[in-house]
Short mmCIF file of C-alpha atoms and ligand atoms in Angstrom, two decimals:
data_model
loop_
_atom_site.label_atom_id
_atom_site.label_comp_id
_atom_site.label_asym_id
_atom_site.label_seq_id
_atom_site.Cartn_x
_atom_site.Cartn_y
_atom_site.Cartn_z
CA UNK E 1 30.65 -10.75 -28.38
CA UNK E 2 29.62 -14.53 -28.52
CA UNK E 3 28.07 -15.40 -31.69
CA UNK E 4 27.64 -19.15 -31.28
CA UNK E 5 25.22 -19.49 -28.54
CA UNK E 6 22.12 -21.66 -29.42
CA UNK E 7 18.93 -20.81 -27.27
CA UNK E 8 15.84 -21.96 -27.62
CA UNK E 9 12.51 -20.24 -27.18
CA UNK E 10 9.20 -21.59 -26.63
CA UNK E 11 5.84 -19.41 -27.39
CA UNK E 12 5.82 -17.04 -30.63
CA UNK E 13 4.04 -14.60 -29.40
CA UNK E 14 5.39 -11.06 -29.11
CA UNK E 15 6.79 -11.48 -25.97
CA UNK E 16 9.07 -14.50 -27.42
CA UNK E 17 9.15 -12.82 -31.25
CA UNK E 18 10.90 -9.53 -29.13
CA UNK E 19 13.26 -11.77 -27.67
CA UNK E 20 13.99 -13.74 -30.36
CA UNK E 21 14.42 -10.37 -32.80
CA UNK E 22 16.92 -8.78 -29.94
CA UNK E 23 18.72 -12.32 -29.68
CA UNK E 24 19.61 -13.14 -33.15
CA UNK E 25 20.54 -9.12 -33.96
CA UNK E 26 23.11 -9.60 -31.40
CA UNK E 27 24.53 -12.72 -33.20
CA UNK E 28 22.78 -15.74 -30.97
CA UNK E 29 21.23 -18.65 -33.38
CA UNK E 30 17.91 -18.70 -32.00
CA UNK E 31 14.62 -21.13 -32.94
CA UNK E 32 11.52 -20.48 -31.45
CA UNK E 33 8.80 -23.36 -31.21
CA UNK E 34 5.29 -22.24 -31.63
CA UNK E 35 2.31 -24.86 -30.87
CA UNK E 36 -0.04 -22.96 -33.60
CA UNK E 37 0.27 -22.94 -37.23
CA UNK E 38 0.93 -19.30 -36.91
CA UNK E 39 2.79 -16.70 -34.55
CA UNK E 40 1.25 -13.91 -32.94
CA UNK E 41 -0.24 -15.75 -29.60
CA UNK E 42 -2.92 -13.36 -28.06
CA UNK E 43 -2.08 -10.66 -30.26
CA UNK E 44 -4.26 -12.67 -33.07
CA UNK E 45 -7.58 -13.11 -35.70
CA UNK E 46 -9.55 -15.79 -36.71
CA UNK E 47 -9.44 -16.12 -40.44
CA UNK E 48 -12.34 -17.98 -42.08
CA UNK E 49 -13.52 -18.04 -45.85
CA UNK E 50 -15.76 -15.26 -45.56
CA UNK E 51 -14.57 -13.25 -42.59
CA UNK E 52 -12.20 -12.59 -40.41
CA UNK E 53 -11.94 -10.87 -36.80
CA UNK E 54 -9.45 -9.95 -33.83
CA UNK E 55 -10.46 -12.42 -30.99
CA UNK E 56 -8.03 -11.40 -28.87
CA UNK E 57 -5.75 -8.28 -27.76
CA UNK E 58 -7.82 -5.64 -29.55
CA UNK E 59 -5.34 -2.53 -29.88
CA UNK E 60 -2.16 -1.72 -28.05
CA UNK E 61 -0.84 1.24 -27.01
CA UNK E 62 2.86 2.24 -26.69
CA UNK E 63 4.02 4.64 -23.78
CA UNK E 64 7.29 3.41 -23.27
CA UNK E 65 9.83 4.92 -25.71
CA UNK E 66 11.44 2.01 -26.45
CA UNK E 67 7.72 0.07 -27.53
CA UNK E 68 6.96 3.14 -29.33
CA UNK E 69 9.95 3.08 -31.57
CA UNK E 70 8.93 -0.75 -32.36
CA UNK E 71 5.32 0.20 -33.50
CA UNK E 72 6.72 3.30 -35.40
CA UNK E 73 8.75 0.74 -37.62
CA UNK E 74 5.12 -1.26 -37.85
CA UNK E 75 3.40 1.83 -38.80
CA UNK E 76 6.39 2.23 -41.43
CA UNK E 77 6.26 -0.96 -42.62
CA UNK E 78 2.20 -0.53 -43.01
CA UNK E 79 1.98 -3.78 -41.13
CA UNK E 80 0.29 -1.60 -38.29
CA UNK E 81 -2.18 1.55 -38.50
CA UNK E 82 -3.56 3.86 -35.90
CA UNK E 83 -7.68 3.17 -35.07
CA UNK E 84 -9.67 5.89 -33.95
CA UNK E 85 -12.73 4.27 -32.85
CA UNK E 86 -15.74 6.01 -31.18
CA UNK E 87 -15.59 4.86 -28.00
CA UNK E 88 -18.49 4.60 -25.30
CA UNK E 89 -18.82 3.60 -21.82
CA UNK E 90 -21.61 1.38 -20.17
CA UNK E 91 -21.71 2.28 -16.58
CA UNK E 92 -24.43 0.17 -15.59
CA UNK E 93 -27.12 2.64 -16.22
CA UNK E 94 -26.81 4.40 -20.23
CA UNK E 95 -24.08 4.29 -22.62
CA UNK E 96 -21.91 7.06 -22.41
CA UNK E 97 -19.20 8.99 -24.55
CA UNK E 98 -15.59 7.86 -23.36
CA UNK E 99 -13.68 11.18 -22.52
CA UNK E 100 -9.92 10.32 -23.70
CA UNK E 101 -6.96 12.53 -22.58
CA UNK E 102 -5.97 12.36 -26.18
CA UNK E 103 -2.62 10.56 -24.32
CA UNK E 104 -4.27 7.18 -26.08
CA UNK E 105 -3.22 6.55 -29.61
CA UNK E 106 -4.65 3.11 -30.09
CA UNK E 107 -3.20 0.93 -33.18
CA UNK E 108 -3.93 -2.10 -34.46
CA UNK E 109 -2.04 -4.39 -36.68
CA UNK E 110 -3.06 -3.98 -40.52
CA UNK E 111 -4.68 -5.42 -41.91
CA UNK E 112 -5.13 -7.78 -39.30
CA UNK E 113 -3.50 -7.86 -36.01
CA UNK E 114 -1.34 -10.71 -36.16
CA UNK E 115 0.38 -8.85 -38.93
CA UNK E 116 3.12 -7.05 -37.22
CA UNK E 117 3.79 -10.46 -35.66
CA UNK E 118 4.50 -12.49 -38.37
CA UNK E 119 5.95 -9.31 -40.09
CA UNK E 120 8.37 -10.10 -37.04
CA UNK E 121 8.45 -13.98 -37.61
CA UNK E 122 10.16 -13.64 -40.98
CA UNK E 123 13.54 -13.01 -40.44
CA UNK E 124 13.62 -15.91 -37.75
CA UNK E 125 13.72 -19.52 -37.05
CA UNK E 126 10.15 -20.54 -36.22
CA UNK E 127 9.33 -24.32 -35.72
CA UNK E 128 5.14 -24.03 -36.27
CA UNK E 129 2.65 -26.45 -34.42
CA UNK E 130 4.86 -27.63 -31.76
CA UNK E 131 4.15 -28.32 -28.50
CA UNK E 132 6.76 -28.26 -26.35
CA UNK E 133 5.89 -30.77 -23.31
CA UNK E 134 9.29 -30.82 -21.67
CA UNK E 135 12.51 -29.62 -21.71
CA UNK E 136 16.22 -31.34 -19.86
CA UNK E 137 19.72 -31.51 -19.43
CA UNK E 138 21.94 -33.87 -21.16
CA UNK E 139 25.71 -32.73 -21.16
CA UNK E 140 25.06 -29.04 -20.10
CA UNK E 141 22.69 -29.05 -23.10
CA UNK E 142 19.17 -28.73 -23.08
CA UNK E 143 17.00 -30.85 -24.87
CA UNK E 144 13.51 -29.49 -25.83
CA UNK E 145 10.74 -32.69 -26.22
CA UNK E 146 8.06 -31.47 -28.78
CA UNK E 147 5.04 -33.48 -28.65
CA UNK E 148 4.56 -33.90 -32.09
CA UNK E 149 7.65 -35.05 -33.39
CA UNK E 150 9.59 -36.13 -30.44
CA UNK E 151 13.00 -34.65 -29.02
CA UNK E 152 13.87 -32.00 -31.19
CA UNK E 153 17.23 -32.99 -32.95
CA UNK E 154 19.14 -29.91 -31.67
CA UNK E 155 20.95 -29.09 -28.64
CA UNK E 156 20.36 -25.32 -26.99
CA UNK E 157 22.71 -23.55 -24.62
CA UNK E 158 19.92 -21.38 -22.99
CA UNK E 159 15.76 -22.05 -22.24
CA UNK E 160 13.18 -19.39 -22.47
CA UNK E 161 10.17 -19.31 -21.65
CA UNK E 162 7.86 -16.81 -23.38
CA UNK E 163 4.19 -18.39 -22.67
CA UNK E 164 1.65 -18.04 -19.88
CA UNK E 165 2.57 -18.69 -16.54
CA UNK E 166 0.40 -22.22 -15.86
CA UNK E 167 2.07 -23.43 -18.86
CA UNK E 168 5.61 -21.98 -18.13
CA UNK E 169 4.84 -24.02 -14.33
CA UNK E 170 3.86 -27.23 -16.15
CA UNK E 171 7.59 -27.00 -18.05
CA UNK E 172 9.64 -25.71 -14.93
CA UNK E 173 8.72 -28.85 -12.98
CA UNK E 174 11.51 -30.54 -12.66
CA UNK E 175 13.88 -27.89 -14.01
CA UNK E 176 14.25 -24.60 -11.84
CA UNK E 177 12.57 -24.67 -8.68
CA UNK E 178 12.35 -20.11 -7.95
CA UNK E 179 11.05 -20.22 -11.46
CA UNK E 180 8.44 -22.69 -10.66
CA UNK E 181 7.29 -21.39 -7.74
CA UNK E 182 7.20 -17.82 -9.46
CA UNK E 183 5.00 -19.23 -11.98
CA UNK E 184 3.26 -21.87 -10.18
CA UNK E 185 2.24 -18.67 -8.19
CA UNK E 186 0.39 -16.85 -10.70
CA UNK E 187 -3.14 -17.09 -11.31
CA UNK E 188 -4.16 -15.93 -14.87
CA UNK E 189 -7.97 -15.62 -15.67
CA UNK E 190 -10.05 -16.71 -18.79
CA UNK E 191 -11.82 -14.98 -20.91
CA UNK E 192 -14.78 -16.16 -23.99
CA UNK E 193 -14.48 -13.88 -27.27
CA UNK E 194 -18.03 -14.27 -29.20
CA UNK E 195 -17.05 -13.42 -33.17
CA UNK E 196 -20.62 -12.30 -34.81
CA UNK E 197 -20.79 -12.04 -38.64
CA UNK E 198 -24.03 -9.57 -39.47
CA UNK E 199 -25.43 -8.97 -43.04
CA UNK E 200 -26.35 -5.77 -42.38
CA UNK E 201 -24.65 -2.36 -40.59
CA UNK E 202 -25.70 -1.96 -37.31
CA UNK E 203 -26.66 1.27 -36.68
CA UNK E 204 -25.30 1.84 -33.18
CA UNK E 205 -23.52 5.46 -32.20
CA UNK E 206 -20.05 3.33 -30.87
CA UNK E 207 -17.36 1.49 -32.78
CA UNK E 208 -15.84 0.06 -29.39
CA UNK E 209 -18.10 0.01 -25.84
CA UNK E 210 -16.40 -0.33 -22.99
CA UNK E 211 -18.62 -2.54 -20.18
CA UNK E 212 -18.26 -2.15 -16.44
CA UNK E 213 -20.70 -4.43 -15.33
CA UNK E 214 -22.57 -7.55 -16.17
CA UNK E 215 -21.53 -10.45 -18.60
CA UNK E 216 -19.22 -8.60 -21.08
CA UNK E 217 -16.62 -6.13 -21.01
CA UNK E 218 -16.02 -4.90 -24.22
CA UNK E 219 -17.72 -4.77 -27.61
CA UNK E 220 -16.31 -4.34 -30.90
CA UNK E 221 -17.30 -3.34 -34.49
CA UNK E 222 -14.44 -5.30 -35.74
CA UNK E 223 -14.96 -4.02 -38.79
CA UNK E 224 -14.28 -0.84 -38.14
CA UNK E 225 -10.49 -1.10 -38.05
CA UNK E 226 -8.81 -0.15 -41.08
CA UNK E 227 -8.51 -2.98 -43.81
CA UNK E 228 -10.88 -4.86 -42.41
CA UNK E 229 -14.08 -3.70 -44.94
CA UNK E 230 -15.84 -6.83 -45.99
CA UNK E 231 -18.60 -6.60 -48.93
CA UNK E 232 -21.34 -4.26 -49.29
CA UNK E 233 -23.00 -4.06 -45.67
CA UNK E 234 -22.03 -7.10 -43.70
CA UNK E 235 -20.05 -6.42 -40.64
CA UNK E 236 -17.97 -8.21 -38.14
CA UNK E 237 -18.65 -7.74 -34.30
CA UNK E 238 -16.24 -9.01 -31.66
CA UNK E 239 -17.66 -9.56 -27.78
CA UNK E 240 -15.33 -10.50 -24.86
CA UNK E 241 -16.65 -11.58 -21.56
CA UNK E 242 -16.13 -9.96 -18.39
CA UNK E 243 -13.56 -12.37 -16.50
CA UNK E 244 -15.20 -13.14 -13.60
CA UNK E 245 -18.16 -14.49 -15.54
CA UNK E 246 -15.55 -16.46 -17.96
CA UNK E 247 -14.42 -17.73 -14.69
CA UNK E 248 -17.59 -18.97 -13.57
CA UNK E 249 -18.58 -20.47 -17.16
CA UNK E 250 -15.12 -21.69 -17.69
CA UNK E 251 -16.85 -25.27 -18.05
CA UNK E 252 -20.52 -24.17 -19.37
CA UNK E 253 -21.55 -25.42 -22.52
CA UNK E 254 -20.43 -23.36 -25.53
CA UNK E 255 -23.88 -22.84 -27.09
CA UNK E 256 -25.18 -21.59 -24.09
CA UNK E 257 -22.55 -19.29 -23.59
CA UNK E 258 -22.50 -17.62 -26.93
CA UNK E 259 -26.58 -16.98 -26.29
CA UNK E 260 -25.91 -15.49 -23.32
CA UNK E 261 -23.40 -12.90 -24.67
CA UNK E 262 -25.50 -12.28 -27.50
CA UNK E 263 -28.67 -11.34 -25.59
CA UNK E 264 -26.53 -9.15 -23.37
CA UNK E 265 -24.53 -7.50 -26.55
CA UNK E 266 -28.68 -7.21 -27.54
CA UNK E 267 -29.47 -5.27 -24.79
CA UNK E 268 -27.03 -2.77 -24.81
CA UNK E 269 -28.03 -2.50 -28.26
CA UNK E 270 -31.53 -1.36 -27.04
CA UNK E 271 -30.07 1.45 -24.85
CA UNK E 272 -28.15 3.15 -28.49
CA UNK E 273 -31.06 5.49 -29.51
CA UNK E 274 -30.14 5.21 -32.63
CA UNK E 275 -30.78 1.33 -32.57
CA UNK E 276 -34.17 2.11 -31.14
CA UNK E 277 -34.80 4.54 -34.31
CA UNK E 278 -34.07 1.39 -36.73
CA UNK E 279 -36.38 -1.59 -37.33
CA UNK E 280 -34.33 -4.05 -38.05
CA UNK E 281 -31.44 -3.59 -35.75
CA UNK E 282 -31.33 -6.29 -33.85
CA UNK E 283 -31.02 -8.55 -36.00
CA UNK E 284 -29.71 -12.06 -35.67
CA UNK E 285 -26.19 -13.00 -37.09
CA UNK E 286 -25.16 -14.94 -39.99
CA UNK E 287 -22.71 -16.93 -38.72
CA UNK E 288 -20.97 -16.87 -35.17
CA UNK E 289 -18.27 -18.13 -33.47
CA UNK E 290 -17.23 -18.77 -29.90
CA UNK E 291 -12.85 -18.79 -28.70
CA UNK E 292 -12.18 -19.48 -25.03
CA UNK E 293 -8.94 -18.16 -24.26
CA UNK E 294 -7.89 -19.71 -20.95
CA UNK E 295 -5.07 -17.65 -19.98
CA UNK E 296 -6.31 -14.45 -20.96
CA UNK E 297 -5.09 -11.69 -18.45
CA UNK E 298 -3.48 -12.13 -15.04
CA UNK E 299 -5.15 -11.89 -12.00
CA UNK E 300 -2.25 -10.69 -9.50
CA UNK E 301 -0.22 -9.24 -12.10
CA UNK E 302 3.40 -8.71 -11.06
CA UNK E 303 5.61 -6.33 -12.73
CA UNK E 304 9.19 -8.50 -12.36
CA UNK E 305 9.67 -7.77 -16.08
CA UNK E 306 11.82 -10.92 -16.83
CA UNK E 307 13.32 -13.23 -15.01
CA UNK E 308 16.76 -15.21 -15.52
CA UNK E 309 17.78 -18.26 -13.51
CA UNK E 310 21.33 -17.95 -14.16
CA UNK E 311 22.81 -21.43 -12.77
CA UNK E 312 19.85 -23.26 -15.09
CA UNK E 313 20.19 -21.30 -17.75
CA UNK E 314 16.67 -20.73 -17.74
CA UNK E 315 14.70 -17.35 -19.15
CA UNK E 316 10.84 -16.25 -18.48
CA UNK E 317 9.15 -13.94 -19.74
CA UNK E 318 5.78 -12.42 -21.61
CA UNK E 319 3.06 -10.08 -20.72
CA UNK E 320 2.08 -11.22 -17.05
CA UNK E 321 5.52 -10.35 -15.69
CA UNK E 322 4.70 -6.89 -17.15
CA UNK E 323 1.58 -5.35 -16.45
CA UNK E 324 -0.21 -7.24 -19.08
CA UNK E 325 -1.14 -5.92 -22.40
CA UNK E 326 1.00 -5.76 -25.84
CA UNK E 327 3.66 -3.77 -24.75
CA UNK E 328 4.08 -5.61 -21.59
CA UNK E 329 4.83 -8.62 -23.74
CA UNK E 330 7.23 -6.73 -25.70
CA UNK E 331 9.47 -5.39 -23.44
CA UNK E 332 9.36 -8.29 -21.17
CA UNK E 333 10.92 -10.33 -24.36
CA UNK E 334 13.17 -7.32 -25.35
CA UNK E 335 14.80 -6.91 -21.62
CA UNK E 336 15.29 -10.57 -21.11
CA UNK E 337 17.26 -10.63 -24.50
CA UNK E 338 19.39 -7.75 -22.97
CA UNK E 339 20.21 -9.14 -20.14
CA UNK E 340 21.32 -11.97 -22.22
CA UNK E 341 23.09 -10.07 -24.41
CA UNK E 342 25.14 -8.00 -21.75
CA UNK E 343 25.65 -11.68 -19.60
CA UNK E 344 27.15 -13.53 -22.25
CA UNK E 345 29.49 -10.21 -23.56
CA UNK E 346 32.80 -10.77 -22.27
CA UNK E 347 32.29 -15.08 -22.89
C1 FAD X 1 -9.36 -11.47 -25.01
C2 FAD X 1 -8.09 -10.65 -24.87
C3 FAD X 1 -8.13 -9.28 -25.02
C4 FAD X 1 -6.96 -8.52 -24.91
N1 FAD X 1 -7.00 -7.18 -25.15
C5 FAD X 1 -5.85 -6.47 -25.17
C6 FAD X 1 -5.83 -5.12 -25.62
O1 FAD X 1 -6.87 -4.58 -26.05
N2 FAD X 1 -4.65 -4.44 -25.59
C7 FAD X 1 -3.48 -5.05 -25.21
O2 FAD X 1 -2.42 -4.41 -25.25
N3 FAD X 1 -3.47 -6.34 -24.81
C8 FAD X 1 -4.61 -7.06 -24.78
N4 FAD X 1 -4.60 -8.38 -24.46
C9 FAD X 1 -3.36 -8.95 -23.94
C10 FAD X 1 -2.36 -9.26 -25.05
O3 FAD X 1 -2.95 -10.06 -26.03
C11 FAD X 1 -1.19 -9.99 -24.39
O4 FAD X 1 -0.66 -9.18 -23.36
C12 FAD X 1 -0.03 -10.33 -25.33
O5 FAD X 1 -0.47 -10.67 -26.61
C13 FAD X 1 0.74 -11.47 -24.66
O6 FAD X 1 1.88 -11.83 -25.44
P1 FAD X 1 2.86 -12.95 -24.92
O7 FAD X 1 3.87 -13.14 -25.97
O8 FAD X 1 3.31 -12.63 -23.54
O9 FAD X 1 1.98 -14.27 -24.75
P2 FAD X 1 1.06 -15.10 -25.86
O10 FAD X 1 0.55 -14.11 -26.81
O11 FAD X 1 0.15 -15.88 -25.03
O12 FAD X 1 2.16 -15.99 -26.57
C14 FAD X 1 2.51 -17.26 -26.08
C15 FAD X 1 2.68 -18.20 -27.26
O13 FAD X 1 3.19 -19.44 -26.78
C16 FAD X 1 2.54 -20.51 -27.42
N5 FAD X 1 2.67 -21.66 -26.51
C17 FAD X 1 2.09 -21.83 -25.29
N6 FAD X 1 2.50 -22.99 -24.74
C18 FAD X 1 3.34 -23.57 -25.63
C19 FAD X 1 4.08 -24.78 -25.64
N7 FAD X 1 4.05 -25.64 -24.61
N8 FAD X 1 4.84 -25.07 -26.72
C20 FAD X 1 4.90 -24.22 -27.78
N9 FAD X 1 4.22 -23.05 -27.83
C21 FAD X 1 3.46 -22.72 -26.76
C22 FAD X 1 1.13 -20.01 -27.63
O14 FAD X 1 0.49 -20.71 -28.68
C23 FAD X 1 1.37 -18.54 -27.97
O15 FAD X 1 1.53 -18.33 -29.36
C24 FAD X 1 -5.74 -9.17 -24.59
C25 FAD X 1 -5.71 -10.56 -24.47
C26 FAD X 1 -6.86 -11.30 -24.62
C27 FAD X 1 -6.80 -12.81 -24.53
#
């Protein structure tokens, strides 16, 4: 087994914190540069002094054995808990109970959902806000340019790739030219998450609403999830926007775009009976606040899993190779690392 091989990876979220987890297990010395203060990507919450909410992946689900056997260890570490939410559809016309198969267990980290990320993180070699703007060869080496601190001082044997596909293209440039076009070939979609702090419960019969038509697509009573109770009444609310309209409003000014999913997270409101029965439901929030996540889902989602450029040494990888979603992102980092692994065996 070769133990010495350095490789670095750039994105920490859990497609790159899989990798990285599989990579250094097997005995590679591994550093993963992250452009946030934190890890955790699209898996994450916005912490502020008085609240705190999931703005982006808002439960994941784990079919595949091999995912389920990660979350088990989350849910055994208590760094993840199931969420049984009561779920409703909008169809267009009236809010309506979701039927589930029951195939669904939905979890969410605890008590936040970056937790099982950096829960991940701590056991490896993350270099925090970061920005890697390019990467090249210098004696079979690769040299990874950060843009805060210059070209980092260490020399890697292996590249990979674990972040969107626009910003894997903007790296692959002048590097691999199948991985660029791959990448260069994707088109991932925005999406504007609307965090509402209330003072009061809102009585509404749905913890999570699920929106087929108009300007959002999913509503959340973020504090529904477990651990995330905040003081006496107050509750947190999460919106997402449908992506087509995030599309269209990519560029629309941010005021304006919060209003607008407000009134139409008011008017679904109005069609809960049990918001009609109150006085005071629709009440106006304490404090909001507005994320734009650019690369939020993929459009024409491929299902490559990984790929490996093998005469570049080059890796990519993360959730739009996969299907999307959590799990995509997990497996697409924990198959690259295999591949790895099993490549660089008999070195
Ligand atoms: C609004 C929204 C709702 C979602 N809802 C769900 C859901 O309910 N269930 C579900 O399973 N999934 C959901 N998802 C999808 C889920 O969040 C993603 O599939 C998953 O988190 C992607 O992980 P990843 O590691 O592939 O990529 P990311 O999480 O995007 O990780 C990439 C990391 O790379 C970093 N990075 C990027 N460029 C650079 C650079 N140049 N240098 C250094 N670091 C860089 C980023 O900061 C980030 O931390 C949702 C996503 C969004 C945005």
């Amino acid at each position: 087994m070769c133990t010495d091989k350095r490789v670095a990876i750039i994105g920490a979220g859990i497609a790159g914190l899989s990798c990285a987890t599989a990579l250094q297990k097997a005995g590679f010395a591994v550093t993963l540069f992250e452009k946030s203060r934190g890890v955790s990507g699209r898996l994450s919450t916005r912490v502020t002094d008085a609240w705190q909410c999931d703005h982006g992946a808002q439960y994941f689900t784990a079919r595949d054995p091999l995912f389920d056997a990660e979350v088990q260890c989350w849910v055994a570490q208590d760094v993840a808990r199931v969420w049984q939410p009561r779920l409703m559809v909008f169809d267009g016309k009236s809010l309506i109970p979701k039927v589930d198969d029951g195939k669904n267990t939905r979890y969410v980290g605890y008590p936040s959902n970056y937790t099982p990320a950096k829960w991940l993180a701590k056991t490896l070699n993350v270099v925090p806000e970061s920005t890697v703007i390019g990467i090249h060869q210098q004696d079979a080496q690769w040299l990874v340019n950060v843009m805060e601190q210059g070209v980092y001082p260490e020399s890697f044997d292996e590249v990979i790739l674990a972040i969107p596909a626009p910003q894997a293209a903007q790296l692959l440039k002048h590097t691999s030219a199948t991985l660029f076009s791959l990448c260069n070939a994707v088109e991932m979609r925005p999406c504007f998450a609307l965090m509402l702090q209330f003072d009061q419960t809102i009585p509404c019969k749905f913890d999570g609403l699920f929106v087929q038509t108009g300007v959002l697509s999913w509503v959340a009573r973020n504090s529904a999830k477990p651990g995330r109770q905040t003081h006496s009444n107050a509750e947190v609310w999460v919106l997402h926007a449908a992506a087509e309209w995030s599309a269209t409003q990519v560029d629309a000014d941010r005021d304006w775009v919060a209003q607008e999913m407000l009134s139409a997270f008011h008017q679904l409101l109005k069609l809960d009976t049990s918001v009609q029965a109150s006085a005071n439901a629709l009440q106006a929030p304490q404090q909001f606040s507005l994320h734009r996540w650019l690369y939020a889902d993929t459009a024409n989602s491929i299902t490559d899993v990984y790929h490996y450029d093998d005469s570049e040494r080059i890796g990519i990888c993360g959730d739009w190779m996969n299907g999307g979603k959590v799990q995509g992102a997990y497996l697409s980092g924990l198959h690259l690392a295999h591949a790895l692994i099993s490549a660089k065996a008999s070195c």
